[in-house]
Amino acid sequence: MGKNRILSGIQPTGNLHLGNYLGAIRNWVALQEEYDSFLFMADLHAITVPHDPKSLAEDTYKVAATYLACGIDPQKSTIFVQSHISAHSELAWLFNCVTPLNWLERMIQFKEKAVKQGENVTVGLFDYPVLQAADILLYEPDLVPVGEDQKQHVELTRDIVNRFNFQYGSEDQPVIKVPEPMIQAAGARVMSLTDGTKKMSKSDPSEMSRIDLIDPPELIQKKIKRCKSDPVRGLEFDNPDRPECQNLLTLYMILSGQTKEAVAQECAEMGWGQFKPLLAETMVAALQPIQEKYHALMADRTYLESILREGREKAEAIALQTLAKAKVALGYSQPL
């Protein structure tokens, strides 16, 4: 028997940050040893909010280079661009025609983003979860690695495919495989440097809120020096009244490779003036090999394009098979 398959992706909007790495990509690097991994750049999703068309293609290459620089192995993982495979859009339309409107109206992320966009909110943003379901189901993965904030989307994906299978398949012969969510372990949730109660995000208007993976050392030091802290001397884990302390200690623990107990003991008597330079130094050292490999990959566009081309060919072969099954189940005639 072959390996179980997993699938995940990230939008190519701006540079990836430390939260993307510690919360997702680093996990994918470990999982590719055990699973057949399909990892993509979700550029169709990138246009559900205002974007710069001049940078979309370049940002897509940047994300691909970041995947590779962080340790994703193209010999073990299939890396591809979402928009390069038209089956994503086509299956999304087919699913649109079986998905009840009220299922989408209850999606929390749409409600949150719609408030920010106001009158500019688009049908694409509302329909985002159906496209995401198509992204997942095209490759019939066994598991979908997600954080808690994306669990609702995977549940909706399961609802859509179960409804599709019930209407157009049978209990003994479902049309499309139903995946399971793989909820990541606690502790991978990286918070904003300006507000320890909010998740680190590319959409935050303040660049000081996040550490981009390609930030140069002097910028990392500047961001850590200015990041929000508190007036209490002595650093500690698990104090709900000190979210920034929890976040920064956790980052230090992960990036230094130490245990929670060792970090708690080391930092128990420290003030922020002593701890922040230590964290910045540790962060710079941890990101240096990633940055060196990233810049080398971005300088070799031919190699990067070859990886994405090979990934597209492998992914498309699977996607077209799933799409064909869905179309047959719906009663479509096949191309002559």
Short mmCIF file of C-alpha atoms in Angstrom, two decimals:
data_model
loop_
_atom_site.label_atom_id
_atom_site.label_comp_id
_atom_site.label_asym_id
_atom_site.label_seq_id
_atom_site.Cartn_x
_atom_site.Cartn_y
_atom_site.Cartn_z
CA MET A 1 0.00 0.00 0.00
CA GLY A 2 1.14 3.54 -0.74
CA LYS A 3 1.40 6.43 1.65
CA ASN A 4 -1.69 8.30 2.81
CA ARG A 5 -2.10 11.60 0.99
CA ILE A 6 -2.27 15.08 2.53
CA LEU A 7 -2.94 18.42 0.90
CA SER A 8 -2.50 22.04 1.95
CA GLY A 9 -1.72 25.47 0.51
CA ILE A 10 -0.98 29.12 1.25
CA GLN A 11 -2.08 32.26 -0.58
CA PRO A 12 0.74 34.04 -2.43
CA THR A 13 -0.02 37.48 -1.06
CA GLY A 14 3.16 39.16 0.13
CA ASN A 15 6.05 37.51 1.93
CA LEU A 16 5.47 34.50 4.15
CA HIS A 17 6.13 35.14 7.83
CA LEU A 18 7.28 33.26 10.89
CA GLY A 19 3.72 32.23 11.69
CA ASN A 20 3.37 30.57 8.27
CA TYR A 21 6.61 28.69 8.85
CA LEU A 22 6.09 27.55 12.45
CA GLY A 23 2.35 27.07 12.07
CA ALA A 24 2.28 25.21 8.76
CA ILE A 25 5.38 24.80 6.58
CA ARG A 26 7.62 23.31 9.25
CA ASN A 27 4.88 20.78 9.93
CA TRP A 28 4.67 19.94 6.21
CA VAL A 29 8.42 19.30 6.12
CA ALA A 30 8.02 16.65 8.82
CA LEU A 31 4.86 15.18 7.31
CA GLN A 32 6.40 14.66 3.84
CA GLU A 33 8.51 11.84 5.27
CA GLU A 34 5.39 9.86 6.12
CA TYR A 35 2.74 11.15 3.69
CA ASP A 36 2.29 11.72 -0.02
CA SER A 37 2.19 15.52 0.18
CA PHE A 38 0.45 17.88 -2.26
CA LEU A 39 1.27 21.53 -1.53
CA PHE A 40 0.11 24.43 -3.65
CA MET A 41 0.11 28.20 -4.00
CA ALA A 42 -3.54 29.30 -3.68
CA ASP A 43 -3.42 32.16 -6.18
CA LEU A 44 -7.12 31.86 -7.12
CA HIS A 45 -7.96 32.64 -3.51
CA ALA A 46 -5.57 35.60 -3.56
CA ILE A 47 -7.95 37.67 -5.71
CA THR A 48 -10.96 37.31 -3.38
CA VAL A 49 -9.64 40.46 -1.68
CA PRO A 50 -8.07 43.55 -3.30
CA HIS A 51 -4.67 42.63 -4.73
CA ASP A 52 -1.90 44.01 -6.93
CA PRO A 53 -1.93 42.22 -10.31
CA LYS A 54 1.62 43.41 -10.98
CA SER A 55 3.00 41.36 -8.11
CA LEU A 56 0.77 38.26 -8.06
CA ALA A 57 2.93 36.10 -10.35
CA GLU A 58 6.16 37.11 -8.61
CA ASP A 59 4.62 36.51 -5.19
CA THR A 60 3.64 33.03 -6.35
CA TYR A 61 7.26 32.25 -7.23
CA LYS A 62 8.35 33.65 -3.86
CA VAL A 63 6.05 31.27 -2.01
CA ALA A 64 7.31 28.32 -4.07
CA ALA A 65 10.91 29.30 -3.30
CA THR A 66 10.03 29.63 0.39
CA TYR A 67 8.50 26.14 0.45
CA LEU A 68 11.73 24.71 -0.95
CA ALA A 69 13.99 26.85 1.23
CA CYS A 70 12.17 25.70 4.36
CA GLY A 71 12.81 22.06 3.51
CA ILE A 72 9.97 20.90 1.26
CA ASP A 73 11.57 18.26 -0.98
CA PRO A 74 10.17 18.10 -4.56
CA GLN A 75 11.14 14.42 -4.61
CA LYS A 76 8.78 13.78 -1.70
CA SER A 77 6.14 16.50 -2.16
CA THR A 78 4.18 17.72 -5.18
CA ILE A 79 4.38 21.53 -5.43
CA PHE A 80 2.09 23.35 -7.87
CA VAL A 81 0.21 26.55 -8.62
CA GLN A 82 -3.56 26.39 -8.14
CA SER A 83 -4.47 28.49 -11.20
CA HIS A 84 -2.31 26.33 -13.48
CA ILE A 85 -4.89 23.55 -13.13
CA SER A 86 -8.29 24.62 -14.45
CA ALA A 87 -10.01 21.66 -12.76
CA HIS A 88 -10.02 23.69 -9.51
CA SER A 89 -12.37 26.29 -10.97
CA GLU A 90 -14.51 23.76 -12.81
CA LEU A 91 -15.10 21.50 -9.82
CA ALA A 92 -15.84 24.57 -7.69
CA TRP A 93 -18.67 25.47 -10.10
CA LEU A 94 -20.09 21.94 -9.92
CA PHE A 95 -20.00 22.10 -6.12
CA ASN A 96 -21.66 25.53 -6.21
CA CYS A 97 -24.68 23.84 -7.70
CA VAL A 98 -25.06 21.39 -4.80
CA THR A 99 -24.05 23.65 -1.88
CA PRO A 100 -26.95 25.30 0.01
CA LEU A 101 -26.62 29.07 0.38
CA ASN A 102 -27.13 28.98 4.14
CA TRP A 103 -24.05 26.78 4.56
CA LEU A 104 -21.89 29.64 3.29
CA GLU A 105 -23.74 32.30 5.26
CA ARG A 106 -22.63 30.72 8.52
CA MET A 107 -18.88 30.81 7.72
CA ILE A 108 -17.07 32.84 10.38
CA GLN A 109 -14.10 33.95 8.25
CA PHE A 110 -16.39 35.43 5.60
CA LYS A 111 -18.21 37.45 8.22
CA GLU A 112 -14.94 38.78 9.63
CA LYS A 113 -13.45 39.70 6.24
CA ALA A 114 -16.72 41.16 4.95
CA VAL A 115 -16.73 43.65 7.81
CA LYS A 116 -13.28 44.88 6.72
CA GLN A 117 -14.24 45.19 3.03
CA GLY A 118 -17.66 46.75 3.53
CA GLU A 119 -19.39 47.50 0.22
CA ASN A 120 -16.43 46.08 -1.72
CA VAL A 121 -17.02 42.50 -0.54
CA THR A 122 -17.26 40.17 -3.55
CA VAL A 123 -19.11 37.00 -4.47
CA GLY A 124 -15.67 35.38 -4.72
CA LEU A 125 -14.98 35.99 -1.04
CA PHE A 126 -18.40 34.59 -0.12
CA ASP A 127 -17.79 31.55 -2.33
CA TYR A 128 -14.20 31.04 -1.15
CA PRO A 129 -15.08 27.90 0.92
CA VAL A 130 -16.56 26.10 -2.11
CA LEU A 131 -13.38 26.67 -4.11
CA GLN A 132 -11.42 25.48 -1.09
CA ALA A 133 -13.53 22.32 -1.03
CA ALA A 134 -12.71 21.77 -4.70
CA ASP A 135 -9.00 22.34 -3.99
CA ILE A 136 -9.05 19.62 -1.38
CA LEU A 137 -11.35 17.08 -2.97
CA LEU A 138 -9.70 17.10 -6.40
CA TYR A 139 -6.75 15.21 -4.94
CA GLU A 140 -8.81 12.93 -2.68
CA PRO A 141 -6.45 13.30 0.29
CA ASP A 142 -6.77 11.17 3.38
CA LEU A 143 -5.94 14.08 5.69
CA VAL A 144 -5.91 17.88 5.51
CA PRO A 145 -3.43 19.58 7.90
CA VAL A 146 -5.13 22.70 9.31
CA GLY A 147 -5.08 24.95 12.33
CA GLU A 148 -8.14 25.38 14.54
CA ASP A 149 -9.12 28.53 12.60
CA GLN A 150 -9.54 26.49 9.40
CA LYS A 151 -11.36 23.53 10.94
CA GLN A 152 -14.75 24.95 9.94
CA HIS A 153 -13.68 25.03 6.30
CA VAL A 154 -12.68 21.36 6.34
CA GLU A 155 -15.98 20.50 8.01
CA LEU A 156 -17.81 22.35 5.23
CA THR A 157 -15.74 20.44 2.66
CA ARG A 158 -16.88 17.19 4.25
CA ASP A 159 -20.50 18.39 4.23
CA ILE A 160 -20.26 19.28 0.52
CA VAL A 161 -18.73 15.98 -0.55
CA ASN A 162 -21.15 13.98 1.61
CA ARG A 163 -24.07 15.81 0.01
CA PHE A 164 -22.60 15.28 -3.46
CA ASN A 165 -22.04 11.57 -2.80
CA PHE A 166 -25.55 11.16 -1.37
CA GLN A 167 -27.21 12.84 -4.36
CA TYR A 168 -25.08 11.41 -7.16
CA GLY A 169 -23.40 8.30 -5.76
CA SER A 170 -24.37 5.53 -3.39
CA GLU A 171 -23.44 4.44 0.11
CA ASP A 172 -21.43 1.56 -1.30
CA GLN A 173 -19.85 3.60 -4.10
CA PRO A 174 -19.22 7.25 -3.16
CA VAL A 175 -18.13 9.43 -6.07
CA ILE A 176 -15.39 11.33 -4.22
CA LYS A 177 -13.36 10.41 -1.15
CA VAL A 178 -14.19 12.15 2.16
CA PRO A 179 -11.05 13.56 3.90
CA GLU A 180 -10.36 13.95 7.60
CA PRO A 181 -8.93 17.12 9.19
CA MET A 182 -5.47 16.83 10.74
CA ILE A 183 -5.51 19.43 13.52
CA GLN A 184 -2.00 20.64 14.26
CA ALA A 185 -0.55 20.34 17.72
CA ALA A 186 -1.03 23.20 20.14
CA GLY A 187 1.81 25.67 20.38
CA ALA A 188 2.22 26.30 16.65
CA ARG A 189 -0.04 29.36 16.75
CA VAL A 190 2.23 32.40 16.43
CA MET A 191 0.80 35.69 17.62
CA SER A 192 1.30 39.27 16.46
CA LEU A 193 4.32 41.19 17.77
CA THR A 194 2.09 44.20 18.39
CA ASP A 195 -0.80 42.37 20.05
CA GLY A 196 -0.28 39.02 21.74
CA THR A 197 -3.99 38.22 21.55
CA LYS A 198 -4.11 38.26 17.73
CA LYS A 199 -2.64 35.80 15.28
CA MET A 200 0.38 36.90 13.22
CA SER A 201 -1.03 37.75 9.79
CA LYS A 202 0.05 38.94 6.34
CA SER A 203 -3.07 41.08 6.20
CA ASP A 204 -2.11 43.15 9.26
CA PRO A 205 -1.39 46.68 7.97
CA SER A 206 1.58 47.01 10.33
CA GLU A 207 4.76 45.32 9.12
CA MET A 208 6.03 45.58 12.71
CA SER A 209 3.44 42.96 13.71
CA ARG A 210 5.25 40.09 11.99
CA ILE A 211 8.65 38.67 11.13
CA ASP A 212 8.85 37.91 7.41
CA LEU A 213 11.02 34.90 6.65
CA ILE A 214 13.24 37.02 4.40
CA ASP A 215 13.61 39.98 6.77
CA PRO A 216 17.32 40.92 7.02
CA PRO A 217 18.97 40.63 10.47
CA GLU A 218 18.88 44.35 11.22
CA LEU A 219 15.13 44.49 10.53
CA ILE A 220 14.47 41.45 12.72
CA GLN A 221 16.41 43.09 15.53
CA LYS A 222 14.43 46.32 15.08
CA LYS A 223 11.07 44.52 15.13
CA ILE A 224 11.92 42.49 18.23
CA LYS A 225 13.28 45.55 20.02
CA ARG A 226 10.04 47.44 19.39
CA CYS A 227 7.60 44.55 19.85
CA LYS A 228 4.98 44.88 22.56
CA SER A 229 5.90 43.61 26.02
CA ASP A 230 4.83 44.44 29.57
CA PRO A 231 6.38 46.20 32.60
CA VAL A 232 6.82 43.02 34.65
CA ARG A 233 10.34 41.73 35.26
CA GLY A 234 10.82 38.00 35.05
CA LEU A 235 9.37 36.04 32.14
CA GLU A 236 6.90 33.18 32.48
CA PHE A 237 4.72 30.83 30.46
CA ASP A 238 0.98 30.29 30.84
CA ASN A 239 0.00 33.58 32.45
CA PRO A 240 -3.20 34.69 30.66
CA ASP A 241 -2.55 38.26 31.75
CA ARG A 242 0.75 38.30 29.81
CA PRO A 243 -0.06 37.18 26.22
CA GLU A 244 3.00 38.88 24.71
CA CYS A 245 5.26 37.15 27.21
CA GLN A 246 3.73 33.79 26.30
CA ASN A 247 4.17 34.44 22.57
CA LEU A 248 7.79 35.62 22.72
CA LEU A 249 8.90 32.88 25.09
CA THR A 250 7.25 30.29 22.86
CA LEU A 251 9.09 31.67 19.82
CA TYR A 252 12.38 31.50 21.70
CA MET A 253 11.64 27.95 22.84
CA ILE A 254 10.86 26.72 19.31
CA LEU A 255 13.66 28.56 17.51
CA SER A 256 16.31 27.63 20.07
CA GLY A 257 15.21 24.00 20.16
CA GLN A 258 14.97 23.97 23.96
CA THR A 259 12.31 22.49 26.19
CA LYS A 260 9.67 24.63 27.84
CA GLU A 261 11.15 23.82 31.25
CA ALA A 262 14.65 24.90 30.20
CA VAL A 263 13.41 28.20 28.77
CA ALA A 264 11.26 28.90 31.83
CA GLN A 265 14.27 28.41 34.08
CA GLU A 266 16.64 30.44 31.87
CA CYS A 267 14.29 33.42 31.56
CA ALA A 268 12.65 33.45 34.99
CA GLU A 269 14.74 36.37 36.25
CA MET A 270 15.27 38.19 32.94
CA GLY A 271 14.03 41.63 32.06
CA TRP A 272 12.91 42.52 28.56
CA GLY A 273 16.10 44.45 27.91
CA GLN A 274 18.06 41.24 28.29
CA PHE A 275 15.59 38.87 26.66
CA LYS A 276 14.77 40.74 23.45
CA PRO A 277 18.36 40.79 22.09
CA LEU A 278 18.62 37.08 22.94
CA LEU A 279 15.41 36.34 21.03
CA ALA A 280 16.49 38.45 18.04
CA GLU A 281 19.88 36.71 17.89
CA THR A 282 18.24 33.29 18.07
CA MET A 283 15.73 34.25 15.37
CA VAL A 284 18.40 35.57 13.00
CA ALA A 285 20.45 32.38 13.39
CA ALA A 286 17.41 30.14 12.82
CA LEU A 287 16.31 31.96 9.66
CA GLN A 288 19.76 32.40 8.09
CA PRO A 289 19.92 29.01 6.27
CA ILE A 290 16.35 29.46 5.00
CA GLN A 291 17.16 32.92 3.67
CA GLU A 292 20.35 31.80 1.95
CA LYS A 293 18.55 28.98 0.14
CA TYR A 294 15.59 31.23 -0.71
CA HIS A 295 17.77 33.85 -2.43
CA ALA A 296 19.63 31.15 -4.37
CA LEU A 297 16.34 29.68 -5.59
CA MET A 298 14.95 33.08 -6.63
CA ALA A 299 18.12 33.63 -8.65
CA ASP A 300 17.57 30.34 -10.53
CA ARG A 301 14.16 30.86 -12.13
CA THR A 302 14.68 28.01 -14.62
CA TYR A 303 14.99 25.48 -11.79
CA LEU A 304 12.01 26.92 -9.94
CA GLU A 305 9.87 26.77 -13.08
CA SER A 306 10.90 23.16 -13.68
CA ILE A 307 9.73 22.18 -10.18
CA LEU A 308 6.35 23.87 -10.71
CA ARG A 309 5.95 22.33 -14.15
CA GLU A 310 6.63 18.82 -12.84
CA GLY A 311 4.29 19.46 -9.94
CA ARG A 312 1.52 20.66 -12.24
CA GLU A 313 1.81 17.61 -14.47
CA LYS A 314 1.56 15.18 -11.55
CA ALA A 315 -1.23 17.09 -9.79
CA GLU A 316 -3.25 17.69 -12.94
CA ALA A 317 -3.31 14.00 -13.84
CA ILE A 318 -5.00 13.25 -10.50
CA ALA A 319 -7.26 16.31 -10.58
CA LEU A 320 -8.64 15.49 -14.02
CA GLN A 321 -9.54 11.98 -12.93
CA THR A 322 -11.54 13.29 -9.98
CA LEU A 323 -13.22 15.96 -12.11
CA ALA A 324 -14.18 13.35 -14.70
CA LYS A 325 -15.78 11.16 -12.00
CA ALA A 326 -17.80 14.14 -10.74
CA LYS A 327 -18.98 15.06 -14.24
CA VAL A 328 -20.00 11.50 -15.05
CA ALA A 329 -21.96 11.32 -11.80
CA LEU A 330 -23.75 14.56 -12.68
CA GLY A 331 -24.69 13.17 -16.08
CA TYR A 332 -22.43 15.16 -18.39
CA SER A 333 -21.46 13.74 -21.75
CA GLN A 334 -17.76 13.12 -22.22
CA PRO A 335 -15.64 15.03 -24.76
CA LEU A 336 -15.67 13.40 -28.19
#
